[in-house]
XYZ file of C-alpha atoms in Angstrom:
600
model
C -41.380 26.816 25.805
C -39.283 28.302 28.536
C -37.275 25.072 28.761
C -36.615 25.210 25.010
C -35.220 28.735 25.309
C -32.892 27.571 28.061
C -31.631 24.729 25.848
C -31.048 27.137 22.989
C -29.117 29.564 25.210
C -27.045 26.725 26.624
C -26.405 25.429 23.102
C -25.338 28.862 21.857
C -23.085 29.378 24.860
C -21.636 25.914 24.335
C -20.918 26.692 20.705
C -19.333 30.037 21.631
C -17.245 28.290 24.268
C -16.106 25.668 21.801
C -15.236 28.366 19.262
C -13.272 30.339 21.843
C -11.554 27.212 23.110
C -10.711 26.164 19.574
C -9.388 29.654 18.772
C -7.388 29.669 21.983
C -5.949 26.255 21.104
C -5.114 27.527 17.599
C -3.411 30.682 18.888
C -1.531 29.098 21.780
C -0.666 25.700 20.353
C -0.792 25.790 16.596
C 0.400 29.433 16.189
C 2.121 29.817 19.536
C 5.665 29.818 18.168
C 4.736 32.336 15.472
C 3.221 34.879 17.869
C 5.928 34.272 20.415
C 8.484 35.238 17.744
C 6.529 38.387 16.899
C 6.320 39.455 20.523
C 10.026 38.890 21.090
C 10.848 40.934 18.030
C 9.484 44.100 19.557
C 12.898 45.405 20.558
C 15.116 48.457 20.687
C 16.855 49.421 17.454
C 19.712 51.948 17.300
C 19.565 54.140 14.178
C 22.238 56.451 12.818
C 21.357 60.093 12.146
C 23.366 61.516 9.247
C 25.535 64.471 10.245
C 25.305 67.590 8.055
C 28.565 68.066 6.170
C 30.584 71.204 6.665
C 30.168 74.080 4.229
C 32.760 74.809 1.558
C 33.791 78.403 0.796
C 36.311 79.888 -1.587
C 39.237 81.979 -0.274
C 37.086 85.122 -0.140
C 34.110 83.565 1.648
C 31.989 82.817 -1.440
C 29.758 79.849 -0.564
C 30.285 76.840 -2.840
C 28.599 73.880 -1.116
C 26.257 73.299 1.817
C 23.624 70.863 3.126
C 19.846 71.110 3.260
C 17.485 68.609 4.948
C 15.509 66.316 2.627
C 13.154 63.372 3.124
C 14.445 59.963 2.100
C 12.839 56.526 2.057
C 14.979 54.051 3.984
C 14.535 50.375 4.753
C 15.777 47.511 6.903
C 16.454 44.685 4.407
C 16.709 41.972 7.071
C 12.996 42.458 7.888
C 12.027 40.964 4.512
C 12.388 37.191 4.715
C 11.725 35.946 1.187
C 12.310 36.913 -2.431
C 8.564 36.808 -3.023
C 7.957 39.257 -0.194
C 10.763 41.483 -1.453
C 9.399 41.530 -4.999
C 5.898 42.271 -3.727
C 7.117 45.291 -1.745
C 9.253 46.548 -4.645
C 6.245 46.339 -6.946
C 4.169 48.321 -4.447
C 6.874 50.977 -4.300
C 6.678 51.392 -8.050
C 2.887 51.358 -8.231
C 2.158 53.460 -5.146
C 5.130 55.848 -4.873
C 6.531 55.713 -8.413
C 9.898 54.601 -6.990
C 12.086 52.045 -8.740
C 14.907 50.950 -6.405
C 18.434 50.693 -7.816
C 20.226 47.414 -8.332
C 22.366 48.207 -5.284
C 19.240 48.418 -3.100
C 17.846 45.175 -4.549
C 21.138 43.426 -3.758
C 20.981 44.720 -0.178
C 17.535 43.115 0.214
C 18.614 39.849 -1.373
C 21.557 39.653 1.056
C 19.354 40.556 4.027
C 21.700 43.247 5.297
C 21.120 44.258 8.889
C 22.009 47.882 8.252
C 19.793 50.669 7.038
C 19.613 51.205 3.262
C 18.582 54.384 1.475
C 15.988 53.408 -1.140
C 15.048 56.825 -2.552
C 16.048 60.416 -1.871
C 14.372 63.803 -2.209
C 10.823 62.530 -1.749
C 8.053 64.836 -2.878
C 5.171 65.830 -0.610
C 2.886 63.602 -2.655
C 5.176 60.589 -2.183
C 5.399 61.222 1.561
C 1.600 61.387 1.897
C 1.113 58.249 -0.213
C 3.616 56.369 1.919
C 1.978 57.287 5.227
C -1.491 56.487 3.860
C -0.338 52.916 3.185
C 2.452 52.624 5.706
C 1.219 49.230 6.894
C 1.982 47.724 3.468
C 5.676 48.599 3.474
C 7.267 46.166 5.858
C 10.598 47.483 7.192
C 10.341 50.876 5.457
C 10.229 54.344 6.989
C 10.941 57.969 6.074
C 13.936 59.789 7.497
C 15.357 63.300 7.219
C 18.772 63.086 5.500
C 21.033 66.012 4.535
C 21.407 66.712 0.823
C 24.456 68.384 -0.690
C 23.723 71.588 -2.608
C 26.200 73.367 -4.870
C 25.961 77.072 -5.671
C 26.196 78.830 -9.027
C 29.954 79.398 -8.663
C 30.446 75.690 -7.972
C 29.422 74.775 -11.518
C 32.774 76.119 -12.762
C 34.766 73.731 -10.577
C 33.156 70.261 -10.465
C 36.542 68.516 -10.622
C 37.784 70.631 -7.711
C 34.773 70.144 -5.444
C 33.827 66.604 -6.463
C 30.657 65.014 -5.096
C 29.347 62.849 -2.274
C 27.672 59.458 -2.126
C 27.146 56.415 0.046
C 30.110 54.088 0.703
C 30.523 51.060 -1.522
C 30.780 47.577 -0.046
C 34.538 47.570 -0.651
C 34.926 50.919 1.142
C 32.947 49.615 4.116
C 35.210 46.582 4.340
C 38.367 48.701 4.207
C 37.205 51.270 6.753
C 35.297 49.926 9.788
C 34.464 53.481 10.890
C 32.313 54.155 7.829
C 28.581 53.545 7.915
C 26.543 52.564 4.843
C 23.912 55.253 5.466
C 26.279 58.225 6.014
C 27.347 60.268 2.988
C 31.072 60.454 2.252
C 33.179 62.327 -0.285
C 33.635 60.415 -3.522
C 35.954 62.753 -5.436
C 37.608 66.171 -5.372
C 37.639 68.309 -2.230
C 34.695 66.329 -0.863
C 36.971 63.278 -0.817
C 40.340 64.949 -0.095
C 39.000 66.665 3.019
C 36.237 64.232 3.933
C 37.752 63.858 7.410
C 37.143 67.598 7.951
C 33.719 67.812 6.309
C 31.941 64.641 7.401
C 31.186 65.372 11.037
C 29.991 62.885 13.654
C 26.741 60.900 13.305
C 23.957 61.096 15.852
C 21.940 58.168 17.186
C 18.287 57.418 17.898
C 17.101 54.484 20.034
C 13.670 53.316 18.820
C 11.348 50.476 19.762
C 10.321 48.654 16.575
C 7.994 45.744 15.962
C 8.558 42.625 13.873
C 7.686 44.543 10.717
C 10.259 47.239 11.337
C 7.636 49.829 12.250
C 8.721 52.420 14.782
C 6.692 52.357 17.977
C 8.482 54.701 20.340
C 11.633 56.842 20.479
C 13.502 56.126 23.721
C 16.364 58.613 23.408
C 18.199 60.630 20.808
C 21.703 62.093 20.422
C 21.994 64.839 17.829
C 24.734 64.603 15.162
C 27.608 67.083 15.001
C 28.065 69.024 11.786
C 31.382 68.752 9.974
C 33.958 71.527 9.845
C 33.463 74.424 7.431
C 36.461 74.785 5.125
C 37.817 77.690 3.118
C 39.655 76.813 -0.084
C 42.619 78.614 -1.585
C 40.597 78.703 -4.822
C 39.382 82.133 -5.977
C 35.926 81.449 -7.393
C 36.129 84.528 -9.619
C 39.443 83.445 -11.111
C 38.126 79.905 -11.584
C 35.185 81.300 -13.536
C 37.530 83.442 -15.640
C 39.705 80.403 -16.427
C 36.630 78.465 -17.515
C 35.271 81.276 -19.688
C 38.651 81.953 -21.305
C 39.151 78.306 -22.198
C 35.599 77.916 -23.458
C 35.863 81.017 -25.617
C 39.023 79.616 -27.223
C 36.828 77.059 -28.952
C 39.036 74.102 -28.073
C 37.275 71.046 -26.660
C 39.739 69.700 -24.099
C 42.511 70.826 -21.764
C 43.366 72.276 -18.376
C 44.283 75.497 -16.577
C 46.216 75.684 -13.302
C 46.916 78.963 -11.480
C 48.865 79.181 -8.216
C 50.539 81.822 -6.104
C 54.257 81.100 -6.638
C 55.120 82.661 -3.261
C 53.415 79.886 -1.288
C 51.891 77.446 -3.848
C 48.304 78.195 -2.850
C 46.135 76.934 -5.717
C 43.975 79.784 -7.050
C 42.283 78.017 -9.973
C 42.218 74.412 -11.127
C 40.231 73.764 -14.293
C 39.799 70.547 -16.218
C 37.893 71.109 -19.462
C 35.253 70.145 -20.431
C 33.414 70.196 -17.126
C 30.385 68.145 -16.099
C 27.158 69.137 -14.355
C 27.874 68.692 -10.663
C 24.136 68.857 -9.841
C 23.577 65.610 -11.737
C 25.467 63.771 -9.019
C 23.090 65.022 -6.322
C 19.819 64.992 -8.252
C 20.635 61.800 -10.136
C 20.942 61.062 -13.828
C 19.527 58.584 -16.301
C 21.496 55.678 -17.736
C 21.573 57.527 -21.056
C 23.078 60.647 -19.471
C 25.677 58.557 -17.644
C 26.693 56.722 -20.815
C 27.043 60.022 -22.656
C 29.435 61.251 -19.974
C 31.471 58.056 -19.873
C 31.726 57.683 -23.648
C 32.509 61.342 -24.393
C 35.917 61.317 -26.127
C 36.867 64.582 -24.399
C 36.524 62.832 -20.995
C 34.550 65.384 -18.945
C 34.691 63.176 -15.828
C 38.494 62.896 -15.929
C 40.462 65.518 -14.013
C 43.107 66.318 -16.617
C 44.694 69.023 -14.451
C 45.791 66.547 -11.763
C 45.689 63.129 -13.385
C 46.377 63.555 -17.110
C 49.880 62.656 -18.332
C 51.150 64.364 -21.484
C 54.553 65.169 -23.052
C 55.417 68.731 -22.013
C 57.369 69.820 -25.061
C 59.419 73.021 -24.851
C 58.252 74.229 -21.431
C 60.643 71.562 -20.120
C 63.565 73.555 -21.549
C 63.352 75.747 -18.432
C 64.640 72.852 -16.298
C 67.267 71.731 -18.808
C 68.503 75.298 -19.231
C 68.881 75.940 -15.494
C 70.594 72.586 -14.992
C 73.076 73.330 -17.791
C 73.914 76.730 -16.254
C 74.388 75.322 -12.762
C 76.579 72.464 -14.014
C 78.763 74.789 -16.096
C 77.743 73.211 -19.398
C 77.086 76.702 -20.707
C 77.589 80.141 -19.204
C 75.014 82.943 -19.410
C 76.861 84.824 -22.160
C 78.221 81.928 -24.185
C 76.827 81.518 -27.686
C 76.375 78.214 -29.463
C 75.824 77.731 -33.177
C 72.341 76.270 -33.456
C 71.356 75.430 -36.986
C 68.397 73.731 -38.573
C 69.723 70.222 -37.867
C 71.800 68.569 -35.140
C 73.391 65.299 -36.205
C 74.891 62.365 -34.318
C 76.296 59.774 -36.676
C 73.604 59.003 -39.195
C 70.825 60.349 -36.987
C 69.494 63.836 -37.646
C 67.487 65.881 -35.162
C 65.731 68.895 -36.590
C 64.803 72.263 -35.198
C 61.112 73.187 -35.186
C 62.069 76.226 -37.297
C 63.730 74.948 -40.491
C 65.674 78.225 -40.776
C 67.621 77.407 -37.625
C 68.538 79.877 -34.874
C 72.082 81.015 -35.570
C 74.765 81.725 -32.971
C 72.768 82.338 -29.756
C 73.047 82.332 -25.965
C 70.686 80.672 -23.510
C 68.357 83.675 -23.129
C 67.920 83.809 -26.888
C 67.467 80.032 -27.018
C 64.528 80.316 -24.612
C 63.161 83.289 -26.534
C 63.123 81.341 -29.811
C 62.550 77.932 -28.183
C 65.515 76.679 -30.186
C 65.565 72.875 -30.278
C 69.084 72.471 -31.666
C 70.530 74.614 -28.856
C 68.918 72.404 -26.210
C 69.896 69.206 -28.056
C 73.529 70.192 -27.555
C 73.409 71.321 -23.923
C 71.052 68.477 -22.970
C 73.321 65.829 -24.454
C 76.325 67.237 -22.595
C 74.349 67.616 -19.369
C 73.374 63.938 -19.613
C 70.264 62.037 -18.662
C 71.169 61.502 -15.006
C 71.664 65.199 -14.292
C 68.561 66.129 -16.294
C 66.553 63.711 -14.140
C 68.161 65.148 -10.985
C 67.063 68.711 -11.776
C 63.632 67.499 -12.864
C 63.056 65.949 -9.454
C 64.491 69.042 -7.792
C 61.610 71.080 -9.244
C 59.124 68.607 -7.748
C 58.205 66.647 -10.871
C 57.817 62.933 -10.282
C 57.021 63.719 -6.635
C 53.813 64.268 -4.711
C 54.566 67.536 -2.968
C 51.147 67.200 -1.321
C 49.860 63.598 -1.484
C 46.384 64.678 -0.359
C 46.041 66.648 -3.603
C 48.357 64.877 -6.030
C 47.427 61.304 -6.898
C 49.425 61.053 -10.130
C 53.130 61.701 -10.633
C 55.070 62.551 -13.767
C 56.745 59.822 -15.760
C 60.424 60.753 -15.625
C 62.344 58.372 -17.913
C 65.876 57.229 -17.132
C 68.152 54.364 -18.228
C 66.921 52.239 -15.313
C 63.286 53.068 -16.096
C 63.689 52.159 -19.760
C 65.369 48.854 -18.972
C 62.753 47.943 -16.361
C 59.713 48.971 -18.422
C 60.811 48.382 -22.010
C 63.806 46.072 -21.511
C 65.873 48.361 -23.745
C 69.103 50.299 -23.365
C 69.196 54.093 -23.181
C 70.600 55.876 -26.241
C 71.857 59.371 -27.002
C 68.707 59.918 -29.033
C 66.646 59.382 -25.881
C 68.617 62.113 -24.100
C 68.167 64.472 -27.054
C 64.410 63.913 -27.067
C 64.275 64.348 -23.278
C 66.139 67.667 -23.477
C 63.202 69.255 -25.353
C 60.442 67.572 -23.341
C 59.703 64.766 -25.793
C 60.202 61.027 -25.885
C 59.024 59.011 -22.880
C 58.600 62.034 -20.599
C 55.039 62.795 -19.460
C 53.774 65.308 -16.891
C 50.458 66.567 -15.558
C 49.274 70.143 -16.149
C 49.700 70.646 -12.404
C 53.349 69.635 -12.787
C 53.697 72.286 -15.513
C 53.031 75.045 -12.985
C 55.783 73.520 -10.799
C 58.231 74.230 -13.611
C 57.503 77.963 -13.851
C 56.921 78.795 -10.161
C 60.484 78.380 -8.774
C 61.719 80.731 -11.511
C 59.080 83.260 -10.466
C 59.856 83.089 -6.732
C 63.644 82.824 -6.847
C 64.073 79.075 -6.374
C 61.694 77.902 -3.646
C 59.554 74.742 -3.659
C 56.480 74.840 -1.395
C 53.851 72.307 -0.454
C 50.816 72.965 -2.715
C 47.680 73.919 -0.786
C 43.963 73.744 -1.552
C 42.879 74.288 2.055
C 43.281 77.884 3.226
C 41.463 77.583 6.556
C 38.868 75.569 8.454
C 36.400 76.461 11.181
C 36.132 74.108 14.125
C 32.509 74.239 15.310
C 33.322 72.523 18.592
C 36.052 75.014 19.535
C 34.372 77.915 17.702
C 37.723 78.798 16.209
C 39.145 79.432 12.715
C 42.429 77.696 11.895
C 44.489 78.921 8.936
C 47.119 76.917 7.090
C 50.667 78.196 6.872
C 53.037 77.981 3.880
C 55.289 74.935 4.048
C 58.696 75.293 2.391
C 59.806 71.881 1.184
C 63.210 72.881 -0.177
C 65.104 75.393 -2.254
C 66.578 74.620 -5.653
C 70.000 75.345 -4.151
C 71.345 76.752 -7.391
C 73.064 80.038 -8.135
C 70.369 82.732 -7.883
C 72.009 84.577 -10.784
C 71.235 81.625 -13.063
C 67.577 81.729 -12.036
C 67.566 85.402 -13.051
C 69.067 84.484 -16.440
C 66.261 81.964 -17.054
C 63.750 84.576 -15.910
C 65.151 87.070 -18.444
C 64.900 84.426 -21.149
C 61.237 83.906 -20.328
C 60.716 87.674 -20.470
C 62.156 87.628 -23.985
C 59.666 84.918 -25.002
C 57.038 87.671 -24.860
C 58.928 90.911 -25.403
C 61.871 89.771 -27.568
C 61.970 90.323 -31.337
C 61.881 86.575 -32.003
C 59.722 85.601 -29.042
C 57.238 82.767 -29.519
C 54.513 84.399 -27.367
C 54.537 87.982 -28.619
C 50.725 87.977 -28.463
C 51.024 88.787 -24.718
C 53.032 91.966 -25.265
C 50.055 94.270 -24.980
C 48.592 92.743 -21.828
C 48.072 95.303 -19.031
C 50.684 93.648 -16.795
C 54.297 92.706 -17.540
C 54.699 88.936 -17.565
C 57.062 86.194 -18.673
C 56.469 82.676 -19.922
C 57.344 79.756 -22.151
C 55.507 78.146 -25.039
C 55.479 74.430 -25.703
C 54.244 72.259 -28.555
C 54.471 68.536 -27.882
C 54.275 65.880 -30.560
C 51.749 63.135 -29.989
C 53.688 60.670 -32.148
C 57.438 60.651 -32.692
C 57.360 60.376 -36.455
C 54.564 61.215 -38.825
C 54.039 60.048 -42.345
C 53.200 62.493 -45.114
C 49.606 61.365 -44.863
C 49.556 62.061 -41.119
C 51.156 65.462 -41.606
C 48.160 66.478 -43.659
C 45.764 64.750 -41.316
C 43.325 67.012 -39.504
C 41.964 64.378 -37.144
C 41.867 65.838 -33.617
C 43.567 62.867 -31.937
C 46.680 63.188 -34.150
C 47.347 66.874 -33.540
C 50.161 68.049 -31.262
C 49.484 69.262 -27.717
C 49.786 72.970 -26.899
C 51.304 74.377 -23.680
C 52.006 77.759 -22.188
C 53.365 78.571 -18.719
C 53.540 82.134 -17.427
C 53.998 84.287 -14.326
C 52.981 87.869 -13.524
C 53.568 90.639 -12.492
C 57.166 90.208 -13.625
C 58.935 91.977 -10.752
C 56.784 90.667 -7.891
C 54.978 87.598 -9.221
C 51.687 86.702 -7.543
C 50.363 84.361 -10.224
C 51.871 81.360 -11.990
C 49.716 79.814 -14.670
C 49.899 76.718 -16.838
C 47.548 76.215 -19.777
C 47.340 72.877 -21.560
C 45.263 72.485 -24.729
C 44.903 68.852 -25.691
C 45.759 68.451 -29.393
C 45.852 72.248 -29.669
C 48.792 72.146 -32.133
C 50.630 75.346 -31.094
C 51.550 76.745 -27.695
C 52.136 80.243 -29.067
C 49.028 80.452 -31.236
C 46.593 78.536 -29.017
C 47.615 78.250 -25.344
C 49.221 81.691 -24.939
C 46.079 83.624 -26.062
C 44.110 81.857 -23.296
C 46.561 83.186 -20.702
C 46.276 86.653 -22.224
C 42.496 86.517 -21.894
C 42.767 85.335 -18.272
C 45.075 88.249 -17.413
C 42.845 90.821 -19.101
C 39.696 89.543 -17.413
C 41.510 89.440 -14.045
C 42.480 93.094 -14.428
C 38.863 94.041 -15.164
C 37.736 92.138 -12.053
C 40.397 93.885 -9.958
C 41.933 90.562 -8.899
C 45.502 91.580 -9.742
C 45.317 94.524 -7.341
C 44.279 92.378 -4.381
C 46.478 90.728 -1.804
C 46.365 86.969 -2.133
């Protein structure tokens, strides 16, 4: 009996030994390469820590944008080795965390990128807990604290100014080797223009990870450096007033630009309609995106800086000053300006069929007399008109960081190159009243009025008033940059200025609606045809797209101007009846707010 027990024990031990030996053979021989690969893949990984972006303030210190920490789900795509494995993990994300990765993330996994990819942002507490409860299922995934951009209540009035942030595209990464795919950059507006100020420097974390991308130990960490805080030249209160005044006009599309003519600091820059800036941080559905993109009033398009439109009669300011300087007309000379100006068989009509009579240049500006400017424009000639146009800064990026679009200034060479046609007298006549091939941005419109307001100076436009360097703990302010002077007789500038005063306070002024504003101002109306010639059917047409554009440029106070403003109403029909009342409302609201009494 005792011998039998010994045999049984020996047999059991033999079996156990064989099992262990077999398992050892399986692990070391059959699966040796596999486990050797796993062990070697426990290595140090260097991760980037996103730097908080600098804050954005308006000129008076009103906070517009800042960062807050949020939890994001990130992944290492190269950890996933097969499409089956990728699809399995993506399905688990949807089922367990209710997260559906974007197409961009799926492409990153399919390409096996070696860099970190942000899968989902702004995780809820419930999602975080669910992830950590089943962390072992999500190969190559982990949660990281990433800054999120937040925009304040005042920011909603200036989405085109501020812009938004996002992760770099593949093309951007290829163009700029210093960008990282997991660090937020500016995509539009101020966020993009001054991204080099705002972005800051990333931090780094050295972590031991296993073959599944799971973090085992943090070896060392270098904290990121926050970007510079910047102060804009924009007055948030004035921006809000511009928005409210345009909205209350009832017109669906246009722009407002307000600058200080003494240094070209931009005080308000509105493109209407606006879009919800929060949607670009919180995210939006495909339906919401399509509604934005397909909206005929183009809420995503910055009309103030990038839209090109015929300026109409506001352009007469340049033609008038050029004609005075070149001796085509003197300040007191009168010219008979009837209802029609004719060259050969071609007839060019005045907007007022009654004509203007025998008038001088001040009166011509007051009445916006087309036939007067046909005559002086034709004698001035296209080359000299183009010269003075460029002198004012149109067709030029006075500040390339801000201006991405330039006016289309037609000339004989331009017409031959673009249209393969000769230049005719009719082209010069159309150009002299801001029609024909000429097209400017609303920002260019404020360039027309500002040198008249300030006595003939052209400055570099500014959106950045100051920035705070966190490293040096010092505030740097920008200084006005004089680009050039018009270099014309200052008396002629005063004559144009008087003409613009008459536009509002003269008996036949086209903007008499501004007479009773609480501050003396001067300006010029403009109505620009969308099509050169309209049929009788089109003349009766009420379709929005066929209506003329409406313009009004203005400066105030008259004696010591601190504000130059340009209002553009897309298909607004009349500068005097539509655009000018918006300026009046802006002035009145500014007085109530006390903005006009402040130093800017």
